[in-house]
XYZ file of C-alpha atoms in Angstrom:
180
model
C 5.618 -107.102 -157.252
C 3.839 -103.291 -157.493
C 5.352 -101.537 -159.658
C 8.131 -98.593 -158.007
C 6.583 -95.665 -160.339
C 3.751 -94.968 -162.818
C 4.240 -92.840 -166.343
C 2.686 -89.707 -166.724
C 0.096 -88.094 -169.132
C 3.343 -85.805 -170.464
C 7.104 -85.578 -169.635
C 9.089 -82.994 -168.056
C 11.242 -80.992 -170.240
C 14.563 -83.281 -170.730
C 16.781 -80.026 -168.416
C 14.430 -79.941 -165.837
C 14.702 -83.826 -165.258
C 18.432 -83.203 -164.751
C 18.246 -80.564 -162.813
C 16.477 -82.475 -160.452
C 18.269 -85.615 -160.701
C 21.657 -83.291 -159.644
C 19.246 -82.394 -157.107
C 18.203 -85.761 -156.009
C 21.653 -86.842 -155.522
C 22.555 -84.074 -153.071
C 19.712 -84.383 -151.122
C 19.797 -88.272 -150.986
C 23.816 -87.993 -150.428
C 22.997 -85.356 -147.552
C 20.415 -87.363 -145.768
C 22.333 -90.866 -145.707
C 25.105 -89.019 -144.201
C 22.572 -87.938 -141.532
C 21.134 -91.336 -141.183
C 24.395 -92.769 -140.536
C 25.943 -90.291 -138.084
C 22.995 -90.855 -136.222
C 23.136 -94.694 -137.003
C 19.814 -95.078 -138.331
C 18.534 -97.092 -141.762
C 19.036 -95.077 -144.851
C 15.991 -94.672 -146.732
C 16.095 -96.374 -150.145
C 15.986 -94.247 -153.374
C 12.771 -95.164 -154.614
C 11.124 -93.977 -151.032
C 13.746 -90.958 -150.852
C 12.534 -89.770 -154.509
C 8.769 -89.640 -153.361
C 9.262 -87.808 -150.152
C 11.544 -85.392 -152.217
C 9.467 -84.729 -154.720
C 6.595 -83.798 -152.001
C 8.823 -81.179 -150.163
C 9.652 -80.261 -153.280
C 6.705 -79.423 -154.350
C 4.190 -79.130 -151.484
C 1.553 -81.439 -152.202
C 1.334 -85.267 -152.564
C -0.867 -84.927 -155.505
C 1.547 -82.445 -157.397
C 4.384 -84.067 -156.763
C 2.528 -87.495 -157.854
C 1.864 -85.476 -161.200
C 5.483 -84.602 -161.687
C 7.020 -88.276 -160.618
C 5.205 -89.516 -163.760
C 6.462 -86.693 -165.923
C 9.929 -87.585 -164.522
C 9.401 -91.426 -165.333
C 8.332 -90.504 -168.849
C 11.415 -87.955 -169.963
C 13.784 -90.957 -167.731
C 12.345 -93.404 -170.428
C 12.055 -91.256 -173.056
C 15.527 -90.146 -173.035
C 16.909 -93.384 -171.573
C 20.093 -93.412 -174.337
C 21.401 -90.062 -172.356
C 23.971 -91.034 -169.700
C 23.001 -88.893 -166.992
C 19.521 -89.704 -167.346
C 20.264 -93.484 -167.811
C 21.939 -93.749 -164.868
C 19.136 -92.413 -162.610
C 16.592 -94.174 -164.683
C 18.523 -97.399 -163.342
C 19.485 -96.379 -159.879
C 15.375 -95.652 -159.236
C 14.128 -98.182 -160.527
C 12.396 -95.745 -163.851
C 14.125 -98.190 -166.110
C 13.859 -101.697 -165.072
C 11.965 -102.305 -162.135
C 12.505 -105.666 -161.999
C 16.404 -105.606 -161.222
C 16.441 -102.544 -159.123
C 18.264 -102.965 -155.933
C 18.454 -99.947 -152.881
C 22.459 -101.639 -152.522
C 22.672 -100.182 -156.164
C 21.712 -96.609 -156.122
C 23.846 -97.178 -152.622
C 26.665 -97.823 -154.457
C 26.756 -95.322 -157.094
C 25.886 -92.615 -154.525
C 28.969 -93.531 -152.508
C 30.992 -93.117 -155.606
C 29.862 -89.534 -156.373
C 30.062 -88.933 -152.353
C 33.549 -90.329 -151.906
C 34.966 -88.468 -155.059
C 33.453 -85.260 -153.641
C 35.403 -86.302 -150.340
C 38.762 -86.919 -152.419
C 38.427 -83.713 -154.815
C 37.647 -81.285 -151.755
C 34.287 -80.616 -153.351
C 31.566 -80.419 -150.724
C 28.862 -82.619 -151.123
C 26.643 -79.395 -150.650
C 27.649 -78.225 -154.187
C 27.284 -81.565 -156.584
C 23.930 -79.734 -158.033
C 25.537 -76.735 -158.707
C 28.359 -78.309 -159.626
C 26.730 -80.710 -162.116
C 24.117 -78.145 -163.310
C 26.950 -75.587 -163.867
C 29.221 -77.868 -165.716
C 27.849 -80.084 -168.622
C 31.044 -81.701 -168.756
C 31.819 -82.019 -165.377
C 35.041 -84.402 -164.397
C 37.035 -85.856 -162.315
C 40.260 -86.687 -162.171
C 40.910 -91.217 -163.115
C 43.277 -91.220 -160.117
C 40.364 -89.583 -158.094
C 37.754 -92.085 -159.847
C 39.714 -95.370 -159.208
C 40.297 -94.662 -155.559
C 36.863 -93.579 -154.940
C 35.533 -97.142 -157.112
C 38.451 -98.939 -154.871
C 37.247 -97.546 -151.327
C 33.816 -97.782 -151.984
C 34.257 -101.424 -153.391
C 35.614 -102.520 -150.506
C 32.771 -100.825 -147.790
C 30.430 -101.990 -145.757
C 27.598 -100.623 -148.262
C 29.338 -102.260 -150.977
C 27.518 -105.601 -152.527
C 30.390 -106.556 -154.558
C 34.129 -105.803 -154.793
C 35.851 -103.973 -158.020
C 38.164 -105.994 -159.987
C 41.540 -104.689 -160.833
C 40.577 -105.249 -164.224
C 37.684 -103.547 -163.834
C 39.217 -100.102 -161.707
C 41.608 -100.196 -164.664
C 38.601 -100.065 -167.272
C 37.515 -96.630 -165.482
C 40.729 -95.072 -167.369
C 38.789 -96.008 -170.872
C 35.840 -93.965 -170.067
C 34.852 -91.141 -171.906
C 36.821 -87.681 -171.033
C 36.436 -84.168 -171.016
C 38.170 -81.686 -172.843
C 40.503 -81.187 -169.445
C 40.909 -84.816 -169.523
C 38.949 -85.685 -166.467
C 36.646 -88.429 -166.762
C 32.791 -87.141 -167.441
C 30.715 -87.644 -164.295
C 27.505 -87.511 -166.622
């Protein structure tokens, strides 16, 4: 199998790479909404992230560069949730096991829990930029898990004993549950 991503000569500078990951996700969130009012394929991540990184930056060969900074700082500072998280959802971390029904998945979550906190979808980089302890509220969480579960995106459903582990994760000091 080719590998998804190659490392770069340096790494980005560890609050650039999440300001573009906050980035990524409302871009990538934005266009699968497009793709599927107009009922075409979503793009997966790993294409998405290449193409995004090109507009982003202007040139192919610049945003080539970058992509292997960003791979280096996502495995580099792999032990940081946020950056964890991506590094699994694109494949930075383990190419091996990535799966487009994954970053799917966790996308939905963040979508859907926009959807039920009446936080456009438009905002999550500000949002997330703006707020290093961003939450949500568990009620908010588990229904989002719960509908998204039980979608036709979804690869597996949630276990109750699983939507009831979302309660245990870490919180803020508002007692919402961290979204990064």
């Amino acid at each position: 199998r080719k590998p998804l991503y190659a490392t770069g000569a340096k790494n980005m500078p560890y609050d650039n790479v999440v300001r573009l990951i906050h980035e990524a996700y409302e871009v990538k969130i934005l266009a699968d909404q497009k793709d599927d009012a107009n009922n075409r394929p979503r793009q997966s991540f790993t294409d998405f992230l290449r193409d995004f990184l090109v507009r982003k930056y202007g040139l192919k060969s610049i945003a080539t560069k970058h992509l292997g900074e960003i791979v280096g700082s996502i495995q580099k500072h792999s032990d940081q949730s946020v950056i964890r998280l991506f590094g699994v959802i694109s494949g930075m971390l383990d190419q091996q096991t990535w799966s487009p029904r994954t970053s799917d998945f966790v996308l939905n979550i963040l979508r859907k829990t926009c959807d039920i906190e009446g936080r456009p979808v438009t905002t999550i980089s500000e949002w997330l930029n703006g707020d290093k302890e961003a939450g949500i509220s568990e009620d908010a969480a588990i229904f989002a898990a719960s509908e998204v579960s039980t979608s036709r995106l979804s690869f597996m459903p949630i276990s109750d004993n699983e939507l009831a582990e979302i309660k245990l994760l870490p919180k803020n000091d508002v007692g919402g549950l961290l979204v990064h």
